[in-house]
Short mmCIF file of C-alpha atoms in Angstrom, two decimals:
data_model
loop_
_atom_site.label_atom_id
_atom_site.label_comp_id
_atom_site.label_asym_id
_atom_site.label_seq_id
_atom_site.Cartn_x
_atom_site.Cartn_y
_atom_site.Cartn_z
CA UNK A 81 0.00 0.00 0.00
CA UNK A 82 1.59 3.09 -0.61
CA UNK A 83 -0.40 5.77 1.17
CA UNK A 84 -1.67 4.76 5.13
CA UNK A 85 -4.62 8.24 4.56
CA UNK A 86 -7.10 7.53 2.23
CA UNK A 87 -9.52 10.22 1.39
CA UNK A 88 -13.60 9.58 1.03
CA UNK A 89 -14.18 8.50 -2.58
CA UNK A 90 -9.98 7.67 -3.57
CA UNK A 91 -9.15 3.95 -4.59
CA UNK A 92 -5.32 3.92 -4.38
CA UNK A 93 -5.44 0.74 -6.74
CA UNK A 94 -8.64 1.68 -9.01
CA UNK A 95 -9.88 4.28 -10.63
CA UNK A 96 -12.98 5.26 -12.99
CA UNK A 97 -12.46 5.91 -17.00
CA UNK A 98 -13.03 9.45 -17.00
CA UNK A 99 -10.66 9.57 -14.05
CA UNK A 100 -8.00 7.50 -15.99
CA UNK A 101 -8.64 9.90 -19.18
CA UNK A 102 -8.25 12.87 -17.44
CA UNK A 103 -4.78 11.68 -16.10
CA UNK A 104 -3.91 10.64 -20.00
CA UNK A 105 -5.21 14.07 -20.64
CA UNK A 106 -2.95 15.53 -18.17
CA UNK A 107 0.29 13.73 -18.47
CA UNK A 108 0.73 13.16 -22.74
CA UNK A 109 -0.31 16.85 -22.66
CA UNK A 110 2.76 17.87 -19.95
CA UNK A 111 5.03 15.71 -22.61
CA UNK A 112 3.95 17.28 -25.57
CA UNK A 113 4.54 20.86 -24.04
CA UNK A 114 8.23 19.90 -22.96
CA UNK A 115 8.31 18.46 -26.61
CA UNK A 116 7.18 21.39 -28.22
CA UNK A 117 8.89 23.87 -26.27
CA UNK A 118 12.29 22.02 -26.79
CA UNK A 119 11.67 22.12 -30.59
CA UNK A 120 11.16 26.04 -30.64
CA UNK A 121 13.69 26.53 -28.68
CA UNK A 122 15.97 24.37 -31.61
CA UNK A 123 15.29 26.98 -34.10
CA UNK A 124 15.22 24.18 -36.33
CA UNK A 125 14.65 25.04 -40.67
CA UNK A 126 11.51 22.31 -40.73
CA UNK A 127 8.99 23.66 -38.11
CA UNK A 128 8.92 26.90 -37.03
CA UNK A 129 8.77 28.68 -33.56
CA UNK A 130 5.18 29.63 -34.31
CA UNK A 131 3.92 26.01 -34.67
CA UNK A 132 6.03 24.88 -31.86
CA UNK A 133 4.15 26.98 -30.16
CA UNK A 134 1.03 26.17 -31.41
CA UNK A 135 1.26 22.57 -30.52
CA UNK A 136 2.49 23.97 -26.65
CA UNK A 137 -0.84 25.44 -26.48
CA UNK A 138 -2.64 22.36 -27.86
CA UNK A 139 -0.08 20.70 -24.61
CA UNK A 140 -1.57 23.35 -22.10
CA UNK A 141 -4.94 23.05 -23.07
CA UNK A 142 -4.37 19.23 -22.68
CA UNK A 143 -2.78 19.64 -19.03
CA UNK A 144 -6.17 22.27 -17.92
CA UNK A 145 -8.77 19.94 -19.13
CA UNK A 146 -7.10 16.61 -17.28
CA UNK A 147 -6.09 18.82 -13.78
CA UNK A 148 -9.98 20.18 -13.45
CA UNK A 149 -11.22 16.95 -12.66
CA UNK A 150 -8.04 15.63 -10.81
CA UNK A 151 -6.56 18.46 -8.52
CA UNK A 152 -8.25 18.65 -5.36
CA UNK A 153 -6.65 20.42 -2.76
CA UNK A 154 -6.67 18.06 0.00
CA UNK A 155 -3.26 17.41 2.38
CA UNK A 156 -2.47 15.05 4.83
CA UNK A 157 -0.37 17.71 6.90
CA UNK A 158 -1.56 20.64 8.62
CA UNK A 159 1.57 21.98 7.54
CA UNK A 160 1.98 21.22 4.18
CA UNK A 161 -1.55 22.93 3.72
CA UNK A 162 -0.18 26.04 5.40
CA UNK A 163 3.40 26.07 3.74
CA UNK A 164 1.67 24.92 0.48
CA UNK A 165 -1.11 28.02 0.59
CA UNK A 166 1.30 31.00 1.90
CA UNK A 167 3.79 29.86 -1.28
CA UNK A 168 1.29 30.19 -3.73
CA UNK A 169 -0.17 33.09 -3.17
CA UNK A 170 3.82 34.60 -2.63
CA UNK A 171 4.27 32.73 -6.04
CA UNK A 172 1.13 35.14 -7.21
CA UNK A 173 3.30 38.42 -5.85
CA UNK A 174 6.44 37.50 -7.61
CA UNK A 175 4.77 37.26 -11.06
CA UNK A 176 2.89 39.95 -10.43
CA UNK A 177 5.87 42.25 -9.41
CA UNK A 178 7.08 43.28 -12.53
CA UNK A 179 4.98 41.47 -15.54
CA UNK A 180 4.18 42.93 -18.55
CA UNK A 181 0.65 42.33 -20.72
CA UNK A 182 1.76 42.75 -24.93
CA UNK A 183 1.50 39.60 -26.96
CA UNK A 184 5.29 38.50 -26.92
CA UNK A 185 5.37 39.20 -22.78
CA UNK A 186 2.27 36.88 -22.21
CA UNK A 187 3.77 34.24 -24.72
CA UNK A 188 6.98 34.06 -22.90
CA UNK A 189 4.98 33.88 -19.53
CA UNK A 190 2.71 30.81 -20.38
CA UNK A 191 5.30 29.59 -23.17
CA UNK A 192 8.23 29.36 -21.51
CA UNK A 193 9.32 27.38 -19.40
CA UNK A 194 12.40 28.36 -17.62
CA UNK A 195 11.11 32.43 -17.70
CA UNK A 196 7.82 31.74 -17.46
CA UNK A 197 4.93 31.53 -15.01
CA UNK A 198 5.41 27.73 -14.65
CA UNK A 199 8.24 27.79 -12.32
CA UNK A 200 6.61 29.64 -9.77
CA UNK A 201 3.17 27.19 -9.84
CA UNK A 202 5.17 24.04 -9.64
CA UNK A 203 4.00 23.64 -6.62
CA UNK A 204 0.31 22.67 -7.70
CA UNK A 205 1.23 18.91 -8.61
CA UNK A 206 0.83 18.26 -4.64
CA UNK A 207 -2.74 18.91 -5.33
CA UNK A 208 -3.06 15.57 -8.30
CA UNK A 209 -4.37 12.55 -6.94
CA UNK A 210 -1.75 9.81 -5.52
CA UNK A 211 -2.90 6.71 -6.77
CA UNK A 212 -1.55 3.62 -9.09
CA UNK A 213 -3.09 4.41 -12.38
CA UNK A 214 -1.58 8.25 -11.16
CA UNK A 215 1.91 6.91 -10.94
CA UNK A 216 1.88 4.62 -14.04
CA UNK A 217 1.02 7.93 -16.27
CA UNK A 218 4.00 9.29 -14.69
CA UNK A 219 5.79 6.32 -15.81
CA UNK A 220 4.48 5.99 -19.01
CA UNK A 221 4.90 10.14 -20.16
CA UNK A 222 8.74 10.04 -18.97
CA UNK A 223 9.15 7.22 -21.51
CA UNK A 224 7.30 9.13 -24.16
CA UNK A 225 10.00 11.62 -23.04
CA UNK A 226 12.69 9.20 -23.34
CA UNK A 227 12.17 8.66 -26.76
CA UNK A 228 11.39 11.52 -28.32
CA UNK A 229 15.04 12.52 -26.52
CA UNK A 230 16.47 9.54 -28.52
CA UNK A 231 14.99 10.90 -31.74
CA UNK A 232 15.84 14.29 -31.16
CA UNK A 233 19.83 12.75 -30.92
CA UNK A 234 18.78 11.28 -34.43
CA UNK A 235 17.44 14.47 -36.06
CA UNK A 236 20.14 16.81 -34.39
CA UNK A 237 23.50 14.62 -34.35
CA UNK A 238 25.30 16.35 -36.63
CA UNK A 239 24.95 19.76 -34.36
CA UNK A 240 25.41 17.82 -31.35
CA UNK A 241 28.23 15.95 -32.85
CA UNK A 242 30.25 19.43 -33.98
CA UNK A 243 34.09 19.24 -32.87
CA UNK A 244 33.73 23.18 -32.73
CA UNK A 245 34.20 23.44 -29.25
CA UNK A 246 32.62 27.66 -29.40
CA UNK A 247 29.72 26.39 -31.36
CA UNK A 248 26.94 27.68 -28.77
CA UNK A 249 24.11 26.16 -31.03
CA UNK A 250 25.37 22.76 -30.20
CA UNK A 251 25.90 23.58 -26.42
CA UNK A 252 22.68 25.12 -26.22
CA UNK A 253 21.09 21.84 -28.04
CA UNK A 254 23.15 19.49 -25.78
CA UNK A 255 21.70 21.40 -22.46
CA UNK A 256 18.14 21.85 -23.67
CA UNK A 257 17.98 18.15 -25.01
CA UNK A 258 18.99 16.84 -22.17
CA UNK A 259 17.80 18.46 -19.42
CA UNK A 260 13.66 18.86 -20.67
CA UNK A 261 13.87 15.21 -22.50
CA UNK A 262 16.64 12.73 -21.08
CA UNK A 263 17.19 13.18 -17.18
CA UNK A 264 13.56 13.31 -15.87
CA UNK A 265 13.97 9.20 -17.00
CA UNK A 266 16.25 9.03 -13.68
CA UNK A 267 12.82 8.59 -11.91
CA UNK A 268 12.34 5.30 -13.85
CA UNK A 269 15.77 4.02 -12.30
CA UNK A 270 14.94 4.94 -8.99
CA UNK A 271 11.78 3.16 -8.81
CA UNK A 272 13.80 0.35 -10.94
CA UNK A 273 11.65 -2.23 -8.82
CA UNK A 274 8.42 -1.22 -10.20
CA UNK A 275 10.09 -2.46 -13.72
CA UNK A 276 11.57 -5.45 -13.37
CA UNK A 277 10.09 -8.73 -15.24
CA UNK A 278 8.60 -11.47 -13.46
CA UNK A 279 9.55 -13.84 -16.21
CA UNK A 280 12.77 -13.50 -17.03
CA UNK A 281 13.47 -13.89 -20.79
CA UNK A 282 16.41 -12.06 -23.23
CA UNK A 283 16.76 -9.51 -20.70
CA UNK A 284 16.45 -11.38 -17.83
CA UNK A 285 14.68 -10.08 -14.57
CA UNK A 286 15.69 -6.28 -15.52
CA UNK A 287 13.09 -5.05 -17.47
CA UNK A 288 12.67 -3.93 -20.87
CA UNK A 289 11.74 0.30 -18.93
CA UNK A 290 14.67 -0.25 -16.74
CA UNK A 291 16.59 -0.97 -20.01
CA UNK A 292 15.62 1.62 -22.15
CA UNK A 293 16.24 4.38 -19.27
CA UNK A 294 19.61 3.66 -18.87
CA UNK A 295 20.29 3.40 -22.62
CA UNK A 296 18.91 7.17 -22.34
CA UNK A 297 21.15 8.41 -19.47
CA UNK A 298 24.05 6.74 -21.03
CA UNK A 299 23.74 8.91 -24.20
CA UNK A 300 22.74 11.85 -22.26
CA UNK A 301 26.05 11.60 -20.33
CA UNK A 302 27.94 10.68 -23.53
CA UNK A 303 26.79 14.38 -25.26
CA UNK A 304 27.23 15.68 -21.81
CA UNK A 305 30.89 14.88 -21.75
CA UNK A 306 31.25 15.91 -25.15
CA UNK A 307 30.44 18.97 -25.05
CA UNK A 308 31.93 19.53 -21.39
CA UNK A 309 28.81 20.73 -19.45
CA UNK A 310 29.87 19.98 -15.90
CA UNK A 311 26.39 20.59 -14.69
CA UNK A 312 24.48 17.83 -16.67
CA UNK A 313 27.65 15.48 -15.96
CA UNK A 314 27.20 15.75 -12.59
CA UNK A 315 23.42 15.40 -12.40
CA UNK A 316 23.28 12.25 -14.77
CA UNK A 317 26.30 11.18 -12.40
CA UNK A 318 24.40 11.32 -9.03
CA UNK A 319 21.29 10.09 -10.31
CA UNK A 320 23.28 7.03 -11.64
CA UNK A 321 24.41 7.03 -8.09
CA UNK A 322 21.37 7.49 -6.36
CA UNK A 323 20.15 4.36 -8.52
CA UNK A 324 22.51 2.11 -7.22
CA UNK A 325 21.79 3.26 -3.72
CA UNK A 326 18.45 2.60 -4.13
CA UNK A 327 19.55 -1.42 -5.30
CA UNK A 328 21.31 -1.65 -1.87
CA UNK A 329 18.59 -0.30 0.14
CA UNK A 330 15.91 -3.06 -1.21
CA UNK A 331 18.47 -5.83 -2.00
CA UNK A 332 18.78 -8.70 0.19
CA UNK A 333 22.70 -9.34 -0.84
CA UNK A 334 23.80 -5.84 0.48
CA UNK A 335 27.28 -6.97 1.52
CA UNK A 336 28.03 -9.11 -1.72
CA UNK A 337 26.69 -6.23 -4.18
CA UNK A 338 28.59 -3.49 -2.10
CA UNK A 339 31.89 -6.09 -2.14
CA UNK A 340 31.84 -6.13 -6.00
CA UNK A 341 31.06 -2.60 -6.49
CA UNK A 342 34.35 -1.57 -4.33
CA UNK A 343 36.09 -4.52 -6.36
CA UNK A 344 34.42 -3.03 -10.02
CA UNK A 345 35.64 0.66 -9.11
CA UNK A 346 39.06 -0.41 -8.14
CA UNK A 347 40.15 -2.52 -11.45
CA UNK A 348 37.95 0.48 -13.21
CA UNK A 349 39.86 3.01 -11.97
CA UNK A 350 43.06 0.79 -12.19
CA UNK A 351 42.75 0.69 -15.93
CA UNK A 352 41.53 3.81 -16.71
CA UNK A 353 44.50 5.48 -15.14
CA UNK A 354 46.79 3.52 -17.43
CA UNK A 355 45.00 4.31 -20.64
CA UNK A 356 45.38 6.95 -22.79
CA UNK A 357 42.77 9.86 -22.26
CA UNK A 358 40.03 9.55 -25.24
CA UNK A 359 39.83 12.57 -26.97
CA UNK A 360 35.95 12.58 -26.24
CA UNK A 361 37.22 13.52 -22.52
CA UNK A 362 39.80 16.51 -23.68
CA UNK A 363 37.51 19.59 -23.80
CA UNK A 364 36.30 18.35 -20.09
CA UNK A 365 39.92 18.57 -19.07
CA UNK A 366 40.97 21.13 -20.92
CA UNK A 367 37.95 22.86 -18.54
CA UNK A 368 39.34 21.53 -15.53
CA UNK A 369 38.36 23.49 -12.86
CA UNK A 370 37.73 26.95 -15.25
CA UNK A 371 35.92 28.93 -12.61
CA UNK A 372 32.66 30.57 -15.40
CA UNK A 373 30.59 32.23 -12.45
CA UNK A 374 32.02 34.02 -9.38
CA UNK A 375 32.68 37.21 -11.25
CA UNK A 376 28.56 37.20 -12.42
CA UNK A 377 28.03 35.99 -8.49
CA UNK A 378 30.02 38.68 -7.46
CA UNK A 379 27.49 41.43 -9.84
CA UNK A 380 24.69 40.10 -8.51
CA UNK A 381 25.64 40.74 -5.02
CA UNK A 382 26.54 44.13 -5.70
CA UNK A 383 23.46 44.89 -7.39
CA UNK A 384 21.04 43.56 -4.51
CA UNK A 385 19.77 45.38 -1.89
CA UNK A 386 18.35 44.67 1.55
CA UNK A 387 15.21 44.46 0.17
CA UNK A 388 15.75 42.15 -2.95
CA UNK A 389 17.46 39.82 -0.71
CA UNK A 390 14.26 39.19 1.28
CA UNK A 391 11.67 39.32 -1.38
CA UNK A 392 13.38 39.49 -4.46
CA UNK A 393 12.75 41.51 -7.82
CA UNK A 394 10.09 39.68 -9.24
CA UNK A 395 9.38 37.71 -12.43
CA UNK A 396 11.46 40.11 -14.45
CA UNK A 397 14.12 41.38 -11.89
CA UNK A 398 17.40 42.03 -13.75
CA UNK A 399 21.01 42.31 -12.37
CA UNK A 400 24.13 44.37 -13.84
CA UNK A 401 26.30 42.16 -15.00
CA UNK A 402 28.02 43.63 -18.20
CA UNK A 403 30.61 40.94 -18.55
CA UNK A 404 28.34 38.62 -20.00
CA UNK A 405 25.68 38.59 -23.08
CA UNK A 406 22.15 38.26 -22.07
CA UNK A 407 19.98 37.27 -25.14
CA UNK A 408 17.00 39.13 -23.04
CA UNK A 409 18.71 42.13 -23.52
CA UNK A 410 17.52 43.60 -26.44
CA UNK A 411 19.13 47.18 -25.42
CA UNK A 412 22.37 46.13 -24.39
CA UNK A 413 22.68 47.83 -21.11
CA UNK A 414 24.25 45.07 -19.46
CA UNK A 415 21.73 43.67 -17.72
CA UNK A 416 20.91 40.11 -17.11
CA UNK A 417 17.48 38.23 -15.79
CA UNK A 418 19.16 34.64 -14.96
CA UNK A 419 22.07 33.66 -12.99
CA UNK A 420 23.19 30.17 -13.42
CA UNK A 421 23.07 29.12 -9.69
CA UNK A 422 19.95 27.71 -8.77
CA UNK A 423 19.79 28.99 -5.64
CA UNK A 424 20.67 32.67 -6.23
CA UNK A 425 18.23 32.64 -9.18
CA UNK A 426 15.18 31.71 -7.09
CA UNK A 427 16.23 34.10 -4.14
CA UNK A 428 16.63 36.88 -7.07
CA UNK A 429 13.14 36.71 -8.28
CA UNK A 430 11.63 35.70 -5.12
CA UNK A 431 13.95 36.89 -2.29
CA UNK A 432 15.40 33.92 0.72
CA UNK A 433 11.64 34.08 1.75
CA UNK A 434 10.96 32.29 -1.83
CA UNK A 435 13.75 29.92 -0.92
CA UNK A 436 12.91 29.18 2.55
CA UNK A 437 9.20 28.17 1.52
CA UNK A 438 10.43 25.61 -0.95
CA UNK A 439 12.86 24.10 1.07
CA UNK A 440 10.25 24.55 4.37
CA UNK A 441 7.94 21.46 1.67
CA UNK A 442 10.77 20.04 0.55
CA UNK A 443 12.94 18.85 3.74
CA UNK A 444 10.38 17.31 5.31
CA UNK A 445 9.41 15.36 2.76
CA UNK A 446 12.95 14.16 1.50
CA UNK A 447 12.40 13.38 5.86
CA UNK A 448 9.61 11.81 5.71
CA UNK A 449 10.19 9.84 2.57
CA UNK A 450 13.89 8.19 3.58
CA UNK A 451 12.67 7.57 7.56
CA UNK A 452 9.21 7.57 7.82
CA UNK A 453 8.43 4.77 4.90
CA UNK A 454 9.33 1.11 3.81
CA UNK A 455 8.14 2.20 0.47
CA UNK A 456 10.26 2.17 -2.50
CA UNK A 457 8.16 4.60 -4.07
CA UNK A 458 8.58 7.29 -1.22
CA UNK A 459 12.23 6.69 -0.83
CA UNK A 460 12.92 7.45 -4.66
CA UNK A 461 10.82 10.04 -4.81
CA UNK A 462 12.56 11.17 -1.56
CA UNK A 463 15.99 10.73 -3.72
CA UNK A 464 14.55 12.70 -6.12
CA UNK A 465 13.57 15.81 -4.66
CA UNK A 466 16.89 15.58 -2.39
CA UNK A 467 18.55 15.78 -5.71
CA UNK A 468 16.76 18.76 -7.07
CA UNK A 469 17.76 20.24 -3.88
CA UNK A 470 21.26 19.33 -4.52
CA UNK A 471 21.29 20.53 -7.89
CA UNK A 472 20.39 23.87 -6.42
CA UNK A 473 24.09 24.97 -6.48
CA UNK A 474 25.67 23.01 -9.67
CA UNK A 475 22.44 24.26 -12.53
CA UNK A 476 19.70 26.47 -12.59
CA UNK A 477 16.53 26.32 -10.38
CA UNK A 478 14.17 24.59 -12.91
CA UNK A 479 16.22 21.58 -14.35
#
């Protein structure tokens, strides 16, 4: 059983049809906004921004219809009602502060997903129902995901492939692809249980999901590497990670599997150190430890004042920072409306009190989750938000 509260009228195990469409409804119509999105944001010379963004509203449409029948806002904590409630209407303040109302400024705020209004409503998922058929939709749109991320490799190789190491198209293409399409599959790996076969077969026990997600981190960390984005390494890195955690946690040969994997790294990191470096790996050393974001830190501190760093600037709240472009600065005067530290951008749009909300959900429930459940399911989704947490520091506040 995975919930112990059961509200009047919820079936954790069944649900009706027009409850299982709506979820359909919802879910296809979150992937095929991602989709869409990711394919404007390609610029690519067969479909244009416009239809992109077209089929994104056909996607939001999608994602209204399903969550009017679904969302209800019930909670089993006191607290979580209370947290949940104060940050949405702060969430309501922070877009507010600042938005604009002309046809490309609501476009970018419903349209957009990393400046957009979505960021700041994330939140609202706590209020979709938490049933089986629920999480299997989950399930089933991250591997709709998955492959349309392994397609998009297909259509786009060539860019992502480039040996220019200053070709920004391909960098953008590598971050985009992989971050909207490829690493929300980790969440297949951590509930890796949930996926295994009963009966065996070519595959064995693993499971054809299980399978496929890992074939889609492994090229997500292969472009990742290529292209030297230290971020996205280190995310597909500690999910892997987290993965195999998980596998110790529910295994019943804990000392044999963690045995071998002390053995595996040892002779791995035996030979690797006596082979030559592949020249896949040279623009990641070459890198190194290249230090890209104290000096914009260090602007955005100066720019702040007492005030911003309690409640922020709002959706559109700019820093000086004339050391690097900002394509969102049409005029040039050095300004800049992201910073690439998770952390810092939250806190400049929405102040610490932004910050402190999220993390006042979030802790307890990364608590709750690892301690307060046998649950596989609770403990990887646990892992995951604990990760997006981490991640808070290395990449920006919406991957």
């Amino acid at each position: 059983m995975i919930r112990k509260n059961i509200y009047p009228g919820e079936n954790v195990l069944t649900v009706s049809k027009k409850h299982e469409a709506s979820l359909g409804y919802f879910w296809y119509g979150f992937a095929v906004y991602l989709l869409f999105f990711f394919l404007a944001s390609a610029e690519t010379n067969w479909l244009s921004a416009a239809s992109c963004q077209g089929f994104q509203i056909i996607g939001f449409i999608l994602m209204i219809v399903g969550s009017m029948s679904l969302m209800k806002f019930k909670f089993d904590s006191k607290y979580l009602k209370t947290l949940f409630t104060i940050n949405l209407l702060y969430s309501v303040t922070i877009v507010l502060r600042g938005s604009q109302y002309d046809f490309n400024s609501l476009k970018q705020m419903f349209l957009d997903i990393t400046f957009g209004i979505w960021p700041y409503f994330a939140s609202v998922v706590l209020l979709l129902p938490r049933n089986i058929k629920s999480y299997k939709k989950i399930f089933v749109a991250l591997v709709a995901m998955g492959v349309c991320f392994l397609l998009g490799v297909i259509l786009f190789y060539d860019t992502l492939h480039d040996y220019d190491r200053l070709n920004l198209v391909s960098q953008g293409l590598v971050e985009n692809l992989t971050s909207i399409l490829a690493l929300p599959i980790g969440f297949i790996l951590l509930n890796y249980v949930y996926h295994t076969s009963k009966k065996g077969g070519f595959l064995g026990k693993v499971g054809m999901k299980n399978v496929f997600a890992l074939v889609v981190m492994g090229v997500a960390l292969f472009f990742s590497i290529f292209r030297a984005r230290r971020g996205l390494i280190f995310i597909n890195g500690s999910t892997l990670i987290c993965v195999g955690m998980i596998y110790v946690i529910t295994t019943k040969k804990k000392a044999l599997i963690i045995s071998m994997a002390i053995v595996l790294a040892l002779v791995a990191s035996t030979v690797v150190a006596g082979m030559k470096t592949p020249a896949m790996f040279n623009f990641l050393i070459d890198r190194g430890e290249e230090d890209t974001r104290s000096g914009v830190e260090d602007y955005m501190y100066a720019d702040m004042s007492s005030n911003d760093w309690v409640i922020g600037k709002g959706i559109k709240g700019k820093y000086y920072c004339p050391i690097v472009d900002n394509v969102n600065d049409a005029e040039g005067a050095g300004f800049r409306d992201n910073i690439e530290t998770g952390y810092l951008q939250i806190i400049l749009k929405g102040g610490i009190l932004s910050l402190a909300l999220l993390l006042g959900m979030l802790i307890p429930a990364v608590y709750k989750g690892f301690f307060k459940s046998k649950n596989v399911l609770s403990k990887a989704a646990a892992m995951w938000v604990f990760l997006w947490i981490v991640y808070l520091y290395p990449t920006g506040a919406w991957f």
